[in-house]
Structure formats: structure tokens, C-alpha cells
């Protein structure tokens, strides 16, 4: 059940609803509704007499199974990572290597992506590799190097956490926790990151439906962490020329269904560096709130995902084009005087 509270709802109403939920063995979670009020999501049904309390503006007994993530609970949410805001209309650029490989590599990349226009640094310390014989990441040392790269560049850091037991360790070094595609349905891990105060980047599993992806986001929200950003990173296709198919339908569809920001990963979504610029722009055109892109000073020699990794110079070109596309799209949102006149004439 979703109970919508007006902006001026008395605190006593929320307290009474929460107490009644607890007494019935239910859990109630509040989150801002994006319209100045709040939504209270209850995993069950409250007695009808409670729903006459002052300040309740709507009650939804039926709703999406991803109650807290749905547009019914909130119009739009903005997620903050340090000074960076995701979902407020300006596209955010996260960039960096697939893996942290050493001090010089990550610090140089952090400075270079910053100069190229990135807002955040990405880099994996714990890597989910298909082969156990591939480079597995530097682990805890990689986390320390990411923290050094943050100091050197001023960019907040997003990095993957793969195991429940490592959540606190990764959260101590990172500004944002990444849940990788292979762990999208690792429910204990989702619950654990839901208990931290770190924003979470939730990648879509490459064979997950959009509803399954939103249900995974719901696990994090239901555990108490409202700061979730979704990332479309490509799904399995049948063409061996492409590593994955970047599913850009997912962007406007997710935005219809959820208030959470959505970003696009054209690196994993294509697996091919020559396709990254076009698909980055396509992601923004589809309405994404940002991009996450793999960048290395010497892409051909990257220890992981070399084939899809671009140079900082190529990132700078993408950044410039994204800015231009965003400005053009924003300008086109303004009412067109001729169209306004036409609408007035037609309605007269
Ligand atoms: C990554 O970001 O390097 C990564 C492994 O991503 P995904 O989980 O989307 O494969
Ligand atoms: Mn990668």
C-alpha cells in the first residue's frame, strides 16, 4: 500500500501510520514524493480508519510490485554523490578504467578524465571476470589507490562491490557502490548495500527484464537506502560481432516506470570502442541522466575490457558532443512560438 502525505501533513500522522504498521508486523518506509510531500510504502494493508488521518492526500491499495521505486511513490528523484547530482537534468559523465591497475595508471587517468569533462571516476578494484585466470583486480590495494586518485583529481569515485562481507570495506573508500550486472539479483548483497549511506549504481543484469531490474532496486530502497541510480549496460543478443546489445528501449521505459535516475554504459553495451561515441550520444538522446564510459591512457594494453576502452582524448570529444546535444534538446523543450500560435488558433 502507498500512502501519499501532503507537504503539510502533521508528524503525528506519519508516527501513527508507522506505529500501526509495526503493530501489524508490517514495515513502513517514507520517501520524498518529489512534489514536496512524502510517500509511505507499507508492505501490507493498514486498517481503513487510519487512512482518514489529517494530511493524507491519496491511498493506493494496488500498485506496482516495486512500490518504492515506482513513479506512483515519487515523481523524480535526484541522487547526490559528493557535489555531483544525478537526475536533475544535466547529464553526468562517469569515466575511468575497467580495472585499477596501479597508482600511476589510476591517478593519471583520473586527472585526464577530469580534464576531458568527467564528473566522476570509475574503476574496478574487485573484478567479476568470466575466467578465473583473468586479472581479478587489485582488491583492497585498488580501493586505496582509488581514494588517492580522488584526492589527486577531486572526482568522486564509483567502484564495484561483489561480496556482502566487503560492503563496509568498499563503502569506506568509495563515494558510490556499483552492483555489477552479474550481481543484480544477489539479494543478500542488495540488502546489505541498502543498509549503507552510500548511493548505489545498479547495473541491469544482461538477461534481466526491466521489471526484475526494478525489483532489485526495490530491495535497496526497502532496506532503507533511497539513493539508487540505474544503469543500462546491454543485454545478450545473438550477433557474435557485438559483446552485448545496448537496450536503449530500457531508458525511456524505465523512466516511465520509476523515479530513479537512469544512466547508460556504452562501453559494456557494445564491447567495441568504435561504437562507443555513437551509442553514448544515443543514450543521451534516449533520455539518460548520464553515461559511464571505460577510459585508459593506453586502451590497447588495458588489463581488462581493452576492446571497448577509449582514450581520454576520445572522451573529451564525446563530452563536447554530449554537451551540444543536451543544449539542443533543452532548447527544443522550450515552447516554439509558432506552435503556440497554432495551438491557440486550433483551440479557438
Ligand atoms: C564493469 O563496470 O567493469 C563491469 C564489470 O560491468 P558489468 O557488471 O556491467 O559487466
Ligand atoms: Mn569493464
Short mmCIF file of C-alpha atoms in Angstrom, two decimals, residues 138-336:
data_model
loop_
_atom_site.label_atom_id
_atom_site.label_comp_id
_atom_site.label_asym_id
_atom_site.label_seq_id
_atom_site.Cartn_x
_atom_site.Cartn_y
_atom_site.Cartn_z
CA UNK A 138 43.95 -5.30 -7.07
CA UNK A 139 41.35 -5.74 -4.32
CA UNK A 140 41.86 -3.62 -1.20
CA UNK A 141 45.02 -2.04 -2.64
CA UNK A 142 42.88 -0.93 -5.59
CA UNK A 143 40.45 0.78 -3.20
CA UNK A 144 43.31 2.71 -1.58
CA UNK A 145 44.57 3.78 -5.00
CA UNK A 146 41.07 4.95 -5.97
CA UNK A 147 41.00 7.09 -2.82
CA UNK A 148 44.39 8.57 -3.84
CA UNK A 149 43.04 9.25 -7.34
CA UNK A 150 40.05 11.05 -5.79
CA UNK A 151 42.46 13.24 -3.80
CA UNK A 152 44.51 13.97 -6.90
CA UNK A 153 41.57 14.76 -9.20
CA UNK A 154 38.76 15.90 -6.91
CA UNK A 155 36.41 13.42 -8.62
CA UNK A 156 34.10 11.22 -6.51
CA UNK A 157 34.68 7.51 -7.05
CA UNK A 158 32.30 4.70 -8.09
CA UNK A 159 33.57 1.14 -7.74
CA UNK A 160 32.06 -2.33 -7.69
CA UNK A 161 31.34 -4.36 -4.59
CA UNK A 162 30.90 -8.08 -5.25
CA UNK A 163 30.52 -9.63 -1.83
CA UNK A 164 28.29 -8.99 1.14
CA UNK A 165 31.25 -9.20 3.53
CA UNK A 166 33.10 -6.47 1.60
CA UNK A 167 30.36 -3.84 1.58
CA UNK A 168 31.67 -1.89 4.59
CA UNK A 169 35.26 -2.03 3.30
CA UNK A 170 34.30 -0.74 -0.16
CA UNK A 171 31.95 1.87 1.34
CA UNK A 172 34.82 3.19 3.47
CA UNK A 173 36.80 4.07 0.31
CA UNK A 174 34.17 4.75 -2.37
CA UNK A 175 31.62 7.53 -2.83
CA UNK A 176 29.22 5.28 -4.74
CA UNK A 177 28.84 1.48 -4.71
CA UNK A 178 28.43 -0.31 -8.03
CA UNK A 179 26.42 -3.52 -8.19
CA UNK A 180 27.57 -5.30 -11.33
CA UNK A 181 25.35 -6.95 -13.92
CA UNK A 182 26.29 -10.41 -12.64
CA UNK A 183 25.14 -9.49 -9.14
CA UNK A 184 21.93 -7.66 -9.99
CA UNK A 185 19.91 -10.48 -8.44
CA UNK A 186 22.23 -11.16 -5.49
CA UNK A 187 19.55 -10.28 -2.96
CA UNK A 188 21.72 -10.52 0.20
CA UNK A 189 24.17 -8.09 -1.44
CA UNK A 190 21.34 -5.71 -2.41
CA UNK A 191 20.00 -5.77 1.15
CA UNK A 192 23.45 -5.06 2.55
CA UNK A 193 24.14 -2.04 0.28
CA UNK A 194 20.63 -0.91 1.20
CA UNK A 195 21.84 -0.58 4.79
CA UNK A 196 24.74 1.76 3.92
CA UNK A 197 24.60 5.52 3.46
CA UNK A 198 26.40 5.30 0.11
CA UNK A 199 24.49 5.87 -3.15
CA UNK A 200 24.28 2.75 -5.32
CA UNK A 201 24.76 2.30 -9.07
CA UNK A 202 22.67 -0.73 -10.01
CA UNK A 203 23.60 -2.28 -13.33
CA UNK A 204 20.99 -4.26 -15.21
CA UNK A 205 21.71 -7.99 -15.48
CA UNK A 206 22.38 -8.89 -19.10
CA UNK A 207 19.46 -11.30 -19.16
CA UNK A 208 17.22 -9.45 -16.71
CA UNK A 209 13.86 -7.99 -17.63
CA UNK A 210 13.21 -4.37 -16.79
CA UNK A 211 10.78 -5.41 -14.08
CA UNK A 212 13.40 -7.69 -12.50
CA UNK A 213 15.87 -4.78 -12.56
CA UNK A 214 13.34 -2.51 -10.83
CA UNK A 215 12.60 -5.22 -8.24
CA UNK A 216 16.34 -5.33 -7.49
CA UNK A 217 16.29 -1.56 -6.98
CA UNK A 218 13.31 -2.10 -4.68
CA UNK A 219 15.43 -4.38 -2.46
CA UNK A 220 17.86 -1.50 -1.89
CA UNK A 221 15.10 1.06 -1.27
CA UNK A 222 13.21 -1.32 1.03
CA UNK A 223 16.37 -1.79 3.09
CA UNK A 224 16.41 1.97 3.72
CA UNK A 225 18.72 3.43 1.07
CA UNK A 226 16.81 5.82 -1.24
CA UNK A 227 19.85 6.74 -3.38
CA UNK A 228 19.80 4.35 -6.30
CA UNK A 229 20.85 5.07 -9.89
CA UNK A 230 20.01 2.51 -12.59
CA UNK A 231 22.50 1.66 -15.34
CA UNK A 232 21.56 0.07 -18.68
CA UNK A 233 24.69 -1.80 -19.83
CA UNK A 234 23.48 -4.05 -22.63
CA UNK A 235 21.71 -7.38 -22.80
CA UNK A 236 22.65 -10.61 -24.56
CA UNK A 237 21.94 -10.64 -28.27
CA UNK A 238 22.63 -13.26 -30.92
CA UNK A 239 25.23 -11.44 -33.01
CA UNK A 240 28.81 -12.51 -32.28
CA UNK A 241 30.08 -9.21 -33.69
CA UNK A 242 28.72 -7.45 -30.60
CA UNK A 243 29.56 -8.30 -27.00
CA UNK A 244 26.13 -7.10 -25.81
CA UNK A 245 23.18 -5.18 -27.27
CA UNK A 246 22.72 -1.79 -25.64
CA UNK A 247 18.98 -1.82 -24.94
CA UNK A 248 18.04 1.81 -25.35
CA UNK A 249 14.32 0.99 -25.12
CA UNK A 250 15.10 0.43 -21.46
CA UNK A 251 15.89 4.12 -20.89
CA UNK A 252 12.55 5.78 -21.71
CA UNK A 253 10.67 2.73 -20.43
CA UNK A 254 12.44 2.75 -17.07
CA UNK A 255 11.81 6.49 -16.86
CA UNK A 256 8.10 5.89 -17.36
CA UNK A 257 8.05 3.31 -14.59
CA UNK A 258 10.47 4.65 -11.98
CA UNK A 259 11.57 7.94 -10.45
CA UNK A 260 15.17 6.73 -10.18
CA UNK A 261 17.80 8.28 -12.45
CA UNK A 262 18.96 6.08 -15.35
CA UNK A 263 22.41 6.16 -16.92
CA UNK A 264 23.83 4.30 -19.91
CA UNK A 265 27.07 2.30 -20.28
CA UNK A 266 28.01 2.30 -23.98
CA UNK A 267 31.32 0.52 -23.23
CA UNK A 268 29.91 -2.80 -21.98
CA UNK A 269 26.78 -2.22 -24.08
CA UNK A 270 28.79 -2.58 -27.29
CA UNK A 271 32.11 -4.18 -26.35
CA UNK A 272 33.68 -2.24 -29.21
CA UNK A 273 35.43 1.12 -28.84
CA UNK A 274 34.49 2.39 -32.30
CA UNK A 275 30.80 2.19 -31.35
CA UNK A 276 31.11 3.96 -28.00
CA UNK A 277 30.77 7.61 -29.19
CA UNK A 278 27.62 6.97 -31.25
CA UNK A 279 25.93 4.90 -28.54
CA UNK A 280 26.89 7.41 -25.84
CA UNK A 281 25.04 10.12 -27.78
CA UNK A 282 22.16 7.75 -28.48
CA UNK A 283 21.86 7.12 -24.74
CA UNK A 284 21.55 10.84 -24.04
CA UNK A 285 19.07 11.24 -26.90
CA UNK A 286 17.01 8.42 -25.33
CA UNK A 287 16.78 10.48 -22.13
CA UNK A 288 19.57 9.06 -19.96
CA UNK A 289 20.71 11.10 -16.97
CA UNK A 290 24.32 10.30 -17.68
CA UNK A 291 26.93 7.92 -19.03
CA UNK A 292 29.58 5.62 -17.63
CA UNK A 293 32.49 5.03 -20.02
CA UNK A 294 35.69 2.98 -19.83
CA UNK A 295 38.82 5.08 -20.44
CA UNK A 296 42.53 4.19 -20.22
CA UNK A 297 45.65 6.16 -21.20
CA UNK A 298 46.73 3.18 -23.34
CA UNK A 299 43.49 1.32 -24.17
CA UNK A 300 45.09 -1.47 -26.19
CA UNK A 301 47.06 -2.54 -23.11
CA UNK A 302 44.27 -2.27 -20.52
CA UNK A 303 44.27 -5.37 -18.32
CA UNK A 304 40.52 -5.82 -18.75
CA UNK A 305 37.96 -4.81 -21.40
CA UNK A 306 40.64 -3.34 -23.69
CA UNK A 307 38.50 -3.73 -26.84
CA UNK A 308 35.80 -1.37 -25.55
CA UNK A 309 38.09 1.14 -23.84
CA UNK A 310 38.73 4.62 -25.29
CA UNK A 311 41.38 7.29 -24.72
CA UNK A 312 40.88 10.47 -22.67
CA UNK A 313 41.00 12.46 -25.93
CA UNK A 314 38.12 10.41 -27.34
CA UNK A 315 36.25 11.01 -24.06
CA UNK A 316 36.74 14.77 -24.47
CA UNK A 317 35.13 14.57 -27.92
CA UNK A 318 32.19 12.62 -26.51
CA UNK A 319 31.83 15.14 -23.69
CA UNK A 320 31.75 18.04 -26.13
CA UNK A 321 29.11 16.36 -28.29
CA UNK A 322 27.01 15.38 -25.27
CA UNK A 323 27.02 19.00 -24.12
CA UNK A 324 25.97 20.17 -27.58
CA UNK A 325 23.23 17.53 -27.87
CA UNK A 326 21.90 18.29 -24.40
CA UNK A 327 21.81 22.05 -25.09
CA UNK A 328 19.98 21.45 -28.39
CA UNK A 329 17.44 19.12 -26.80
CA UNK A 330 16.89 21.51 -23.87
CA UNK A 331 16.33 24.41 -26.28
CA UNK A 332 13.81 22.31 -28.23
CA UNK A 333 11.87 21.76 -24.99
CA UNK A 334 11.08 25.48 -24.89
CA UNK A 335 7.67 26.32 -26.33
CA UNK A 336 8.02 27.09 -30.01
#
